[in-house]
Every structure is written in structure tokens, then in C-alpha cells.
Short mmCIF file of C-alpha atoms and ligand atoms in Angstrom, two decimals:
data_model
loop_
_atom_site.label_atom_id
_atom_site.label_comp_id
_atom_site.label_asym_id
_atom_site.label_seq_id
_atom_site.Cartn_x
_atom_site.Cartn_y
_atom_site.Cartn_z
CA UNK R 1 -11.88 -49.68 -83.70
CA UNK R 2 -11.21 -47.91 -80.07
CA UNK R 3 -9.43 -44.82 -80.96
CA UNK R 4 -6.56 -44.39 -78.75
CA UNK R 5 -6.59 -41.08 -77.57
CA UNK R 6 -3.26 -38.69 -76.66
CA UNK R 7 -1.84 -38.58 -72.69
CA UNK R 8 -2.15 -35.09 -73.24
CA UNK R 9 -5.91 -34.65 -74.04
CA UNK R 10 -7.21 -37.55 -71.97
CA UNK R 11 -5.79 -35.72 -68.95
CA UNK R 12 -7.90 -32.27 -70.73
CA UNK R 13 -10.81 -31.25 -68.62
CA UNK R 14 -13.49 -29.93 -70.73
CA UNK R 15 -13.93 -26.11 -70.95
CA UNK R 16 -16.81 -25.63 -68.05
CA UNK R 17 -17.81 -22.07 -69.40
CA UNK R 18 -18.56 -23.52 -72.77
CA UNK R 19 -20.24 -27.11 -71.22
CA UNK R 20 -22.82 -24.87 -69.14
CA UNK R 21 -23.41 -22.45 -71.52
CA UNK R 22 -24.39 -25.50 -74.34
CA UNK R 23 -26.26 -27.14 -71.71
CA UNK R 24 -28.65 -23.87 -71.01
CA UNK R 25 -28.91 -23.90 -74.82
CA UNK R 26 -29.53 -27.61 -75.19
CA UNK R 27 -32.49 -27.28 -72.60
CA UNK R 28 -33.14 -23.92 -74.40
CA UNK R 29 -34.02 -25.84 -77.76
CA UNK R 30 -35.98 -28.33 -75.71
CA UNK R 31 -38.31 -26.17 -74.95
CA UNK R 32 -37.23 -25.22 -71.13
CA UNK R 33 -37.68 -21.82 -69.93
CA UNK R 34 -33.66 -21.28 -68.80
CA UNK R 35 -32.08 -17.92 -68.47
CA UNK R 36 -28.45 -18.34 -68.97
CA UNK R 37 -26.08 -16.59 -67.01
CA UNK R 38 -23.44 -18.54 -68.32
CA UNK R 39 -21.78 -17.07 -71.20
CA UNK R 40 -18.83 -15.18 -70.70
CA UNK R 41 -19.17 -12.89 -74.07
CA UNK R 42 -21.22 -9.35 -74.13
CA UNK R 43 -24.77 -9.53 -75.55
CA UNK R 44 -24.52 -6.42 -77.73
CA UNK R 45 -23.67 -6.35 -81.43
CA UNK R 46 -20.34 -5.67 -82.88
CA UNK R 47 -19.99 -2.06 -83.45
CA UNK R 48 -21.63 -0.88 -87.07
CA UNK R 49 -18.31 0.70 -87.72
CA UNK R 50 -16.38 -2.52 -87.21
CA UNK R 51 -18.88 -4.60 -89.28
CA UNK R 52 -18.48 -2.26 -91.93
CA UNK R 53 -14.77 -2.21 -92.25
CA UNK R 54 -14.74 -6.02 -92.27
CA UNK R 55 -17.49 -5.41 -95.12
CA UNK R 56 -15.21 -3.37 -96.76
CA UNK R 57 -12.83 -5.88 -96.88
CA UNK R 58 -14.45 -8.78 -98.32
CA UNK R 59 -15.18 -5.84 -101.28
CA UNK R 60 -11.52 -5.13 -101.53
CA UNK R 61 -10.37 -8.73 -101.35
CA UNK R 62 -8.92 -8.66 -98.80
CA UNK R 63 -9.67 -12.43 -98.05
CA UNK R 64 -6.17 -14.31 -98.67
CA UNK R 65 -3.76 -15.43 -96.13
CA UNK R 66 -1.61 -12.48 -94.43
CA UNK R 67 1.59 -12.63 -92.90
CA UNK R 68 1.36 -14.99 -90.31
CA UNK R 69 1.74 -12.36 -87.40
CA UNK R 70 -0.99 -10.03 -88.64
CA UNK R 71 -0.93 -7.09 -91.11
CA UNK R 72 1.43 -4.55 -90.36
CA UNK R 73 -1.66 -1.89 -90.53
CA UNK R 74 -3.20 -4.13 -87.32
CA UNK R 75 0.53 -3.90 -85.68
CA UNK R 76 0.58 0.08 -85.72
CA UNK R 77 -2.97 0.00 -84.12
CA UNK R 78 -1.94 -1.81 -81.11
CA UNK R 79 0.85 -0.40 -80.80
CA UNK R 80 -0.74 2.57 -81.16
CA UNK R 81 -3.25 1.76 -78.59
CA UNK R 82 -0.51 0.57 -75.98
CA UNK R 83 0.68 4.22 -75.87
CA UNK R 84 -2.73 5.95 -75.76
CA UNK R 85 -4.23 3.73 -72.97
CA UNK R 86 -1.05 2.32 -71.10
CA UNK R 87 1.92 4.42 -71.87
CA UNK R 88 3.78 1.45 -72.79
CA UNK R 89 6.34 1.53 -76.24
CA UNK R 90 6.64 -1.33 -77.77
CA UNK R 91 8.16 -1.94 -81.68
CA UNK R 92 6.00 -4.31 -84.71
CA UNK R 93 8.40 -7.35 -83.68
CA UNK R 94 6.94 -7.34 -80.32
CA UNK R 95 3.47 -7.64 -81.33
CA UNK R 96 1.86 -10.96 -82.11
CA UNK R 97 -1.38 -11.32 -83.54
CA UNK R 98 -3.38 -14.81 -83.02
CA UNK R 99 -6.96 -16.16 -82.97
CA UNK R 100 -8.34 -14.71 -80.07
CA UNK R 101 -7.23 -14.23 -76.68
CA UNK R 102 -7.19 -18.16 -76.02
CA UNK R 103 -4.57 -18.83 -78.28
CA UNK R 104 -2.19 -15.71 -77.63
CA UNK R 105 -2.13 -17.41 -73.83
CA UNK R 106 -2.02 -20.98 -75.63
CA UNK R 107 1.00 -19.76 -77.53
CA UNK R 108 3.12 -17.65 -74.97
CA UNK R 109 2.47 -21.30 -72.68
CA UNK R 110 3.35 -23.05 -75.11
CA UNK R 111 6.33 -21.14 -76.19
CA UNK R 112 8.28 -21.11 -72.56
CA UNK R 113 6.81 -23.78 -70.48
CA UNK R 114 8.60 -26.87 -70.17
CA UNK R 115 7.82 -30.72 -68.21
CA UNK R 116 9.00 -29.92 -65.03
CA UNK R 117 7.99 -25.94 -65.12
CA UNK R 118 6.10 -24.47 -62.79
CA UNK R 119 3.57 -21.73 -63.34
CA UNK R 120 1.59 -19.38 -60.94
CA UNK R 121 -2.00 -19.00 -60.68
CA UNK R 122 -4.13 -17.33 -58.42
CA UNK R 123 -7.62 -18.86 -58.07
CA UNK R 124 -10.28 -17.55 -58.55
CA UNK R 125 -9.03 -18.30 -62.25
CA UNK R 126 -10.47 -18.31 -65.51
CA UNK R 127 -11.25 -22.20 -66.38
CA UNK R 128 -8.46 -22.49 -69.34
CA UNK R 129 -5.55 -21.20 -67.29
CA UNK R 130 -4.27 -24.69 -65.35
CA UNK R 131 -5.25 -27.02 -68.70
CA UNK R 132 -3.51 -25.13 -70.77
CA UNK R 133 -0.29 -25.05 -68.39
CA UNK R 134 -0.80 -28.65 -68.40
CA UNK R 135 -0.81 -29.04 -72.06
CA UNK R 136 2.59 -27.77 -71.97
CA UNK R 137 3.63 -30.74 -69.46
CA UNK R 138 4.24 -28.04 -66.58
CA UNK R 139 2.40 -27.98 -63.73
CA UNK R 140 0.18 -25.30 -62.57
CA UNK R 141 0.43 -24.35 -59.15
CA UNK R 142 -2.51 -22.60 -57.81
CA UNK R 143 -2.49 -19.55 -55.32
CA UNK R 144 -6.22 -19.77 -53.51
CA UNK R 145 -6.85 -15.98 -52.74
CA UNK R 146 -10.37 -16.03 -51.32
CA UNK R 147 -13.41 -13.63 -51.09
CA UNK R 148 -11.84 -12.20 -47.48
CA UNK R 149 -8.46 -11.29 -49.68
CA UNK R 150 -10.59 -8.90 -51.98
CA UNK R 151 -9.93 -11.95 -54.39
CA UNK R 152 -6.25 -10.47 -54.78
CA UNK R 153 -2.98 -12.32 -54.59
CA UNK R 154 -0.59 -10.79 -52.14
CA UNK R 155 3.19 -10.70 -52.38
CA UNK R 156 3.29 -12.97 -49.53
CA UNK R 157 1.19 -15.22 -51.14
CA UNK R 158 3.14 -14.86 -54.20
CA UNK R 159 6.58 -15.34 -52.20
CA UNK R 160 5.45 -18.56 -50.74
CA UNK R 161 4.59 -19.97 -53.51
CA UNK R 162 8.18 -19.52 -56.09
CA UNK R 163 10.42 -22.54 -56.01
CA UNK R 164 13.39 -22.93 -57.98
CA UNK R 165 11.11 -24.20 -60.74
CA UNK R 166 8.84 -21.40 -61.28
CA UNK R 167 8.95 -20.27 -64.76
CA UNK R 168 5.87 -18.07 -65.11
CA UNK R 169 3.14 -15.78 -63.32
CA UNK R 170 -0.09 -15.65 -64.74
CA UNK R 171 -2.22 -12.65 -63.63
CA UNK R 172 -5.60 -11.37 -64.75
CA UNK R 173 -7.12 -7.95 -64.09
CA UNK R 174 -10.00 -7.19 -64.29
CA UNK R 175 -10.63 -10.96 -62.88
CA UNK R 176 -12.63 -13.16 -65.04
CA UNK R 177 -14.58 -15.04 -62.49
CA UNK R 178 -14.72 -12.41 -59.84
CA UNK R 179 -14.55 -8.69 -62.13
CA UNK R 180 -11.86 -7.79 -58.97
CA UNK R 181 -9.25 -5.55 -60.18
CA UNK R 182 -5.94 -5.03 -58.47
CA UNK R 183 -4.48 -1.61 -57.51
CA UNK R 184 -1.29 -0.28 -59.06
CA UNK R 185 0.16 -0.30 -55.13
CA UNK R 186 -1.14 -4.72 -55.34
CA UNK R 187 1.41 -4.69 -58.21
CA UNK R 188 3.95 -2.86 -56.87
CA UNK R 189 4.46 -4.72 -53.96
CA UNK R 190 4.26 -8.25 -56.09
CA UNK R 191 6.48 -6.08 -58.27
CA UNK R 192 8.86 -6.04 -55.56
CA UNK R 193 8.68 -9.73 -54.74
CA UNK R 194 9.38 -10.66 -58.75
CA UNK R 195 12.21 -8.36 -58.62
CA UNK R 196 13.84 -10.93 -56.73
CA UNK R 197 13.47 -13.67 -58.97
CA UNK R 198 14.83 -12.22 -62.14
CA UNK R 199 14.51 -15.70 -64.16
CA UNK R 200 10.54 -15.55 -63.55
CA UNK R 201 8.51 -14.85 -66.90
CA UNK R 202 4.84 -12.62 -65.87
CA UNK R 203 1.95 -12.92 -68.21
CA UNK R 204 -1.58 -10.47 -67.97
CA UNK R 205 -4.53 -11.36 -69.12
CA UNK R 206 -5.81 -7.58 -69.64
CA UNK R 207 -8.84 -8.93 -71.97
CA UNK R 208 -11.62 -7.14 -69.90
CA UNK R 209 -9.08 -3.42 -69.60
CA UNK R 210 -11.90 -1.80 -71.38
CA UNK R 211 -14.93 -2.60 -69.34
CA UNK R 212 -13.50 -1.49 -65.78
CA UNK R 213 -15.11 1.46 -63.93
CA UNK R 214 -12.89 1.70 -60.14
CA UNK R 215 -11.70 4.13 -58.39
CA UNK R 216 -8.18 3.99 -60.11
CA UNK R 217 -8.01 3.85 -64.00
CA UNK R 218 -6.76 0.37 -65.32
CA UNK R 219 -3.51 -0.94 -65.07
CA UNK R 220 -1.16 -3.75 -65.28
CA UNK R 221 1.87 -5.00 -63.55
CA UNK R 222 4.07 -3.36 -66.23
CA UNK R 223 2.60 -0.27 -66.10
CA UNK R 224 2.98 -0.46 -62.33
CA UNK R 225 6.53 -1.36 -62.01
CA UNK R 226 8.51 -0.32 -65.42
CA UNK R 227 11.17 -2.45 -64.76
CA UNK R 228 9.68 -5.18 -65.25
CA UNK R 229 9.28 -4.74 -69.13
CA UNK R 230 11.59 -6.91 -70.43
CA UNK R 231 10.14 -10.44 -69.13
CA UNK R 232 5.87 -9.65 -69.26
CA UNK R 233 4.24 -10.53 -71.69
CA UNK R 234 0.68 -8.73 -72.06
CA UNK R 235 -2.05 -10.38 -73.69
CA UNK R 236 -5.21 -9.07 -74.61
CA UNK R 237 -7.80 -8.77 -77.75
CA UNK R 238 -11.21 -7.51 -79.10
CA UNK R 239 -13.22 -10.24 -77.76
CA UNK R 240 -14.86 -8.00 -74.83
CA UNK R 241 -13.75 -4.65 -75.14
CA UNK R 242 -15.50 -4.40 -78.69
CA UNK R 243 -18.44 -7.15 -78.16
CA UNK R 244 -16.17 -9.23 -81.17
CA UNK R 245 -16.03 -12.35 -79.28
CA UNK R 246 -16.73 -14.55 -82.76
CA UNK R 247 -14.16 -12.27 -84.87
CA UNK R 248 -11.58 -13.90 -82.81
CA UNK R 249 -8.41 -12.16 -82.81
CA UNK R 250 -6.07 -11.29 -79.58
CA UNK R 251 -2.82 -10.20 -79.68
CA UNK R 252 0.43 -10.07 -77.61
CA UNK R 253 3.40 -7.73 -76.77
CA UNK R 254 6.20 -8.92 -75.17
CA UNK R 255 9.65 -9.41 -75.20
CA UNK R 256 10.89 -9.94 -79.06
CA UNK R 257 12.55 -13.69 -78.12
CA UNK R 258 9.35 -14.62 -77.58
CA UNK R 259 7.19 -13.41 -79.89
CA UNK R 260 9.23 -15.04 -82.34
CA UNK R 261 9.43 -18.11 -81.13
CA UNK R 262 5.20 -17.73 -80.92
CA UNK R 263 5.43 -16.53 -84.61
CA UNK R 264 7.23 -19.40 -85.15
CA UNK R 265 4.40 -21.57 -83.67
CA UNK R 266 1.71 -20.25 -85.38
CA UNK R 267 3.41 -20.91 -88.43
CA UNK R 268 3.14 -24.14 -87.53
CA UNK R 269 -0.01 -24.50 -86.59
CA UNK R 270 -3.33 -22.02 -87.40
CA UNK R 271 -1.16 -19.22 -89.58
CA UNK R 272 -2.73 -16.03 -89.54
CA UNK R 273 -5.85 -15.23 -87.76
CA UNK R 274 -8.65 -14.58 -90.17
CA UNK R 275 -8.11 -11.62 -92.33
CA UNK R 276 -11.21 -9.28 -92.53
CA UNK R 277 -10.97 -9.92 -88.80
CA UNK R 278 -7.92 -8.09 -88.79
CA UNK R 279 -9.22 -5.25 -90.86
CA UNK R 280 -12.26 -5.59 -88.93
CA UNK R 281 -9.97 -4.72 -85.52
CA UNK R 282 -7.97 -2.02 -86.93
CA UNK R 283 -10.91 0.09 -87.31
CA UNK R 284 -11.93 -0.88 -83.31
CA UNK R 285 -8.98 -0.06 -82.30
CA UNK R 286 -8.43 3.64 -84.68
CA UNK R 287 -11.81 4.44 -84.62
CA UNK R 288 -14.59 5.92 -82.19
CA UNK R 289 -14.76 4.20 -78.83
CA UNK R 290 -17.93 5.49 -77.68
CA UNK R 291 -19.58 2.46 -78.27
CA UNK R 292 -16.96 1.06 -75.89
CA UNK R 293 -18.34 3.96 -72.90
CA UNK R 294 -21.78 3.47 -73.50
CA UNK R 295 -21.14 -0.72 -73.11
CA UNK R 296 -19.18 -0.20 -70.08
CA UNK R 297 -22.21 2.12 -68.50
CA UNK R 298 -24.99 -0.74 -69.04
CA UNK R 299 -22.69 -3.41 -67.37
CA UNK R 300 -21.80 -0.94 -64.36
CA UNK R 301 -25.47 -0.32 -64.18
CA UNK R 302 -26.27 -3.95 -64.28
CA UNK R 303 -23.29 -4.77 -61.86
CA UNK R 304 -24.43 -2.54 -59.26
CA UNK R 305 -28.10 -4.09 -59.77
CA UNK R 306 -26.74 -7.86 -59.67
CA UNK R 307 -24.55 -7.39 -56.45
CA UNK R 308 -27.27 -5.75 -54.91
CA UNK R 309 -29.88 -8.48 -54.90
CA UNK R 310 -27.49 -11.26 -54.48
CA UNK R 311 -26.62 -9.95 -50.91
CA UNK R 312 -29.89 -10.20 -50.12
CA UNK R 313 -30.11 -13.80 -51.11
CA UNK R 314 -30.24 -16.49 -48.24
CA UNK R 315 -26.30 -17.83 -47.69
CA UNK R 316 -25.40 -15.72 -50.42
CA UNK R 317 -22.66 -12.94 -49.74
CA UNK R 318 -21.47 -10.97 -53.12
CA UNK R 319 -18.75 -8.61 -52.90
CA UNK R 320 -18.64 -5.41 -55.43
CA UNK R 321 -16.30 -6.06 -58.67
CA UNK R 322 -14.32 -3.03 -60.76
CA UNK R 323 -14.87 -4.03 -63.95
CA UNK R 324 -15.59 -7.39 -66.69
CA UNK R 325 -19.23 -8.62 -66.22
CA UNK R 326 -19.67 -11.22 -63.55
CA UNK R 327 -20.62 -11.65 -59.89
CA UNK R 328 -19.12 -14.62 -57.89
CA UNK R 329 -20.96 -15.15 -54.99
CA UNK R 330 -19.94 -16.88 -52.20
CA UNK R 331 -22.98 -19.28 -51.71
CA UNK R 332 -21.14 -21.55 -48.71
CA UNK R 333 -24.01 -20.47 -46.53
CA UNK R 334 -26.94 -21.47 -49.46
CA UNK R 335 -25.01 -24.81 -50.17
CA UNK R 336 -25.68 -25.51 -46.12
CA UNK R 337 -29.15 -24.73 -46.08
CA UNK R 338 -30.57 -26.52 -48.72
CA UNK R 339 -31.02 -30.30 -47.97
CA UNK R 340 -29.35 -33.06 -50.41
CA UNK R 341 -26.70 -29.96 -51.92
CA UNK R 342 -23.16 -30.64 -50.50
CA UNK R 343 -21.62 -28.34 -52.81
CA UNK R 344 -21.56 -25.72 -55.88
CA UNK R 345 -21.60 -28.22 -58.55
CA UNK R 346 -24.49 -29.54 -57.07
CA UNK R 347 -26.62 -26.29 -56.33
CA UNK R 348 -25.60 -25.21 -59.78
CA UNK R 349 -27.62 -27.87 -61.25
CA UNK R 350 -29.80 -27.63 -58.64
CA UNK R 351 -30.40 -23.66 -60.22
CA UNK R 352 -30.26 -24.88 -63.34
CA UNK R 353 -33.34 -27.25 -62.70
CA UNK R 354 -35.66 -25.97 -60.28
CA UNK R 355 -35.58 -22.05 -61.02
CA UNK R 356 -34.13 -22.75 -64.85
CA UNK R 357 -30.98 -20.37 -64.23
CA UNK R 358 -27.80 -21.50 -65.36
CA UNK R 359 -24.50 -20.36 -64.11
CA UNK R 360 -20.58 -21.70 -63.69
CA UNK R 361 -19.84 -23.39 -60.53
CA UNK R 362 -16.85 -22.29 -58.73
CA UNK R 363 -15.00 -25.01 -58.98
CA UNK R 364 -14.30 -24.67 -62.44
CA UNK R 365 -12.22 -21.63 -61.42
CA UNK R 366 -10.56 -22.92 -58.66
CA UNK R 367 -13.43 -21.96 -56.05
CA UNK R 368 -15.41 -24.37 -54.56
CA UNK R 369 -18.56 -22.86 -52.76
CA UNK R 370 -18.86 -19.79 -55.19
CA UNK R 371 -21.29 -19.69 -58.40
CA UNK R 372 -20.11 -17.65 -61.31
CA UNK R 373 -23.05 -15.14 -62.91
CA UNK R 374 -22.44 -13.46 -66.30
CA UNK R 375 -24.32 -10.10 -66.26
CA UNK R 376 -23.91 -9.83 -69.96
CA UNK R 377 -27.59 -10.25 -70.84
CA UNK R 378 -30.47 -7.85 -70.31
CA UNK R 379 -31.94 -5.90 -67.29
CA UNK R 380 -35.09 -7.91 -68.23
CA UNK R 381 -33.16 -11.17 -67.91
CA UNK R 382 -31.49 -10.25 -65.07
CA UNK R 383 -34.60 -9.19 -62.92
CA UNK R 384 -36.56 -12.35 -64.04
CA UNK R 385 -33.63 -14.64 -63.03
CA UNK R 386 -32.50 -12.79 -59.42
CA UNK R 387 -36.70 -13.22 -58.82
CA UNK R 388 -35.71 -17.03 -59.40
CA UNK R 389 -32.92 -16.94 -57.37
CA UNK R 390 -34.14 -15.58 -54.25
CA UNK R 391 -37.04 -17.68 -54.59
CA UNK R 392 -35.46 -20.97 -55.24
CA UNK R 393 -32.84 -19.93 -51.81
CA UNK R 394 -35.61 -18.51 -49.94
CA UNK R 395 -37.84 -21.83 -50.40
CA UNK R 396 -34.57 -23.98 -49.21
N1 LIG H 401 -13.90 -16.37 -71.63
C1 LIG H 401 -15.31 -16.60 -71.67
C2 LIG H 401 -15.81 -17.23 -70.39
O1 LIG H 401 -15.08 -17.34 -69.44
C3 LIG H 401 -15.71 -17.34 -72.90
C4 LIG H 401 -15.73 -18.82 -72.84
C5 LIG H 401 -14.36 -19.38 -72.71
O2 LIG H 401 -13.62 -19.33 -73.68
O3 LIG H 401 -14.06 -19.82 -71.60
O4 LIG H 401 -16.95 -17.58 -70.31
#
């Protein structure tokens, strides 16, 4: 029997990220010598502190179902860590607790966007953004920045692109593809722009807040323009910050409409994320964050290294990121040189084959001619795969 699939996931795109990073581990188990540059998730261990607290809860049995919002113990710690990092108040029925970052965005979509709705996304954007709008039935409508922008929308950008329809802003800082951060003045003035469109609902991504090293400390557009606290919604988690990408727990804190109506949701449809995650991310966020500083220092170190040598690369033209852990090149000039490659998807696979690197192709984030390269792996891995690089470009 032909199974006959939903509208709604035939018109789903597959996640890219996780396609290339199971293809460099496919060839991987084959036997091919492939460095992967792929995976979006940092290559050091959960803390020993974390692991033991989730220990500690197994022993305590602490291992049924909570409420479905998370534990009122995980509540106070973000909330707690909202006013110790961003000076932002908010009260336990304004904090939502889900199953990683993923599905805090999948629920606050899911909660406000309608058929019909529009939503705002700059490209560069990170792969899940526009599907997940599209799950919803609304339609994303994409804002192409562009390396010479600094990778940053600007108000005018932002202007141009509201309509009567717009129901949400989606912003992300530090970027995940291109680790660009925006200034608090870049918020202001798209600050001033949503001030005049008081209907318009602004979500931020803040996932990568901890690992950001620019000249300005982090910040988001609610931090940056106060007033604006009653309709953003901030999402973040422990995926990167705290190297717990498999614990899978993000959270939200918004406006209380709406985390109800997301409570509601995920009553409906996961209930609470996994328990001795929970504990497990209480004691992140209380405890120590040293771990977090000494993480942050290798990827600086590694960022500086990466952007480096892929501006000396033939075609290639990097520009220097704040904070996550990738470069996105701009490799328009490679894609010209090399004979038979019309474009990223194709040199991608190109990389993948003859010099056994694998990275995302723009175009999975909006950005055709750009390749994105996760620095979260070794120096070792790193230097043996830039060697590759410049060879395989060199020898086009
Ligand atoms: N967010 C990470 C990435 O962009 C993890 C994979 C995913 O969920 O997309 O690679």
C-alpha cells in the first residue's frame, strides 16, 4: 500500500545540517577519511558537574513525568539567569520549558502563526526557520542581508519588508550560519522601525549568547529597546552554551498569553521535556560557569585560526564572526574557478569528495554561493582539513 503522506510534510524540506552531517558519518563508517565540519553542536563533554546532578537524579527518582512546563526549581534558574546576564524580570508563568531549542521556536510558531501570516527572516538563516513557518501554513518571507551588510538586517530592510500581514520577526544573534552578532545601536534602530507596527510579534533565537566574544557584551532586541517587552518572545537553551546538545531542553520567556497557549500545546503533544534533563540544567545554569569561559576561549582561538586561512583560500573571502562556532565563506569566486561547479551545492560535494571535508552549503540558509564550516572540532581537525581546502581550491 502507497502511504499517502500529509500536504504539510510533503512540502517539508529535510533538515540540511542533519543530512550532511549523516552523510560525513555514513562515508565515515565506510571507511572514507572525511573530516566533518558539519555539525552544528560543540565537541566537548557535558560539564562533570551537570552529569553529576542528572546522576543524582536518576538516584533520587527523579525519573517520572513533571509538570508539563518544567519544574518550578528549573523556572527560578532561568529566571534567575535572565536577571544576572540580561537584566530582564520576568515571573514562572512566563517561562516555558520544552525539548530543546527546536521545539521552544516550533511552539511559539506554532502558537501565533496563522495561513495567511507572514513572518520575517533575515537570511543568512538557520535551516529550520522558513519550514517551520511553513508548518504553521504562514509564509516566510525572507530578508537577504549579504556578506557586504556585515550579515545584519537593517531597519530599512526591515521596513520594506512589513505588510499588513506580518505577524512575526524572527532574529538570531549570535547568527547561526554566519557567528555575526548585531550591536545594541542595530536593534535600536529596528527597535524604532517595530515601534511602528505595534501588532508585530519579535522572536530571538539567543541559543549561542554564551559563546560570543565582541567588542560589546551580548544583547538582544529587548534588552536594547525595553519597550518592546511585552510582544518578544526570547528563546534560548543549554544546547551550546553548556555542550548539552543531546540533553535537549530550551526554554522560553515571553509574554504570559503566550506561553500558555505553548503550555497548552505541549500538553498536547511531547509533555514535559525529559526530567533528569531538567535537573541536569538547573545545576548549568546555578552552578560554576567556568567551563562555559574556558569553551568560549578554544572556539575564539579556533575562530581566529579558521578565518584566517580561509582568506587565503583561492575565491574564498571570510569575514570575522563575534561569537557561535562557524565561518561562512563567501566562495562565489571558488565556485567560478573550478570547471563543471556552477554553484555551492555542487562544490560542497565537490569538498566532500575530492579533499573528504564536509560542510553545509549556503543555500540551506538562504545563501547561495557561501559554504557553512562548524569549527566545533579540534585544532588537529581543523589544520588537517584547511590543508585540504586550500589544496583542493588551489589545484582548481
Ligand atoms: N543547530 C545545529 C546546526 O545548525 C544542530 C542541527 C540542527 O538542529 O539543525 O547544525
Amino acid at each position: 500500500m502507497t502511504i499517502e503522506l500529509s500536504e504539510r510534510v510533503r512540502a517539508l524540506k529535510p533538515s540540511a545540517t542533519l543530512a550532511v552531517t549523516a552523510r560525513a558519518t555514513e562515508l565515515r563508517a565506510a571507511g572514507r577519511d572525511v573530516i566533518s565540519l558539519s555539525a552544528g553542536e560543540p565537541d566537548f563533554d557535558t560539564p562533570a558537574h551537570v552529569k553529576e546532578a542528572a546522576k543524582k537524579a536518576i538516584d533520587e527518582g527523579k525519573t517520572k513525568y513533571t509538570v508539563v512546563d518544567g519544574i518550578p526549581e528549573l523556572k527560578q534558574a532561568i529566571i534567575g539567569k535572565f536577571k544576572r546576564d540580561n537584566g530582564l524580570s520576568y515571573q514562572p508563568d512566563q517561562i516555558m520549558v520544552s525539548c530543546g531549542g527546536k521545539h521552544s521556536l516550533h511552539n511559539v510558531f506554532h502558537a501565533v502563526l496563522n495561513p495567511g501570516d507572514e513572518a520575517i527572516i533575515p537570511s543568512p538563516y538557520w535551516v529550520s526557520y522558513p519550514d517551520m513557518v511553513q508548518l504553521t501554513g504562514a509564509r516566510p518571507v525572507i530578508v537577504d542581508t549579504g556578506i557586504e551588510n556585515g550579515f545584519r538586517m537593517s531597519a530599512e530592510q526591515l521596513e520594506r519588508a512589513i505588510t499588513p500581514r506580518t505577524k512575526l520577526v524572527m532574529l538570531n544573534s549570535p547568527s547561526n550560519p554566519t557567528g555575526v552578532c548585531y550591536t545594541r545601536a542595530d536593534f535600536q534602530a529596528l527597535g524604532e522601525v517595530l515601534a511602528r507596527h505595534p501588532s508585530i510579534l519579535i522572536a530571538t533565537d539567543d541559543i549561542y549568547e554564551l559563546i560570543s566574544w565582541g567588542d560589546e557584551p551580548f544583547c538582544n532586541i529587548v534588552m536594547a529597546c525595553p519597550d518592546l517587552y511585552d510582544r518578544t518572545v526570547v528563546v534560548n537553551g543549554m544546547a551550546k552554551g553548556y555542550a548539552m546538545t543531546g540533553w535537549r531542553i530550551g526554554y522560553t520567556a515571553g509574554p504570559v498569553e503566550l506561553t500558555r497557549a505553548m503550555r497548552k500545546l505541549q500538553g498536547q503533544t511531547t509533555s514535559n521535556p525529559t526530567t533528569i534533563s531538567q535537573w541536569a540544567s538547573v545545576a548549568a545554569l546555578n552552578g560554576d560557569h567556568q567551563c562555559v569561559r574556558d569553551m568560549v576561549k578554544v572556539f575564539k582561538e579556533r575562530h581566529d585560526y579558521v578565518v584566517e586561512r580561509l582568506n587565503r583560500g583561492n575565491g574564498v573571502r571570510c569575514l570575522a564572526a563575534q561569537g557561535a562556532f562557524y565561518a561562512f565563506p563567501d566562495v562565489r569566486g571558488a565556485i567560478e574557478s573550478i570547471n563543471g561547479i556552477d554553484n555551492d551545492i555542487q562544490l560542497a560535494e565537490h569538498l566532500i569528495e575530492k579533499a573528504g571535508v564536509a560542510m553545509v552549503p549556503g543555500t540551506a540558509f538562504g545563501a547561495p554561493g557561501y559554504l557553512r564550516m562548524s569549527y566545533a572540532t579540534s585544532m588537529e581537525n581543523l589544520e588537517k582539513a584547511l590543508d585540504r581546502l586550500e589544496g583542493a581550491l588551489a589545484g582548481s
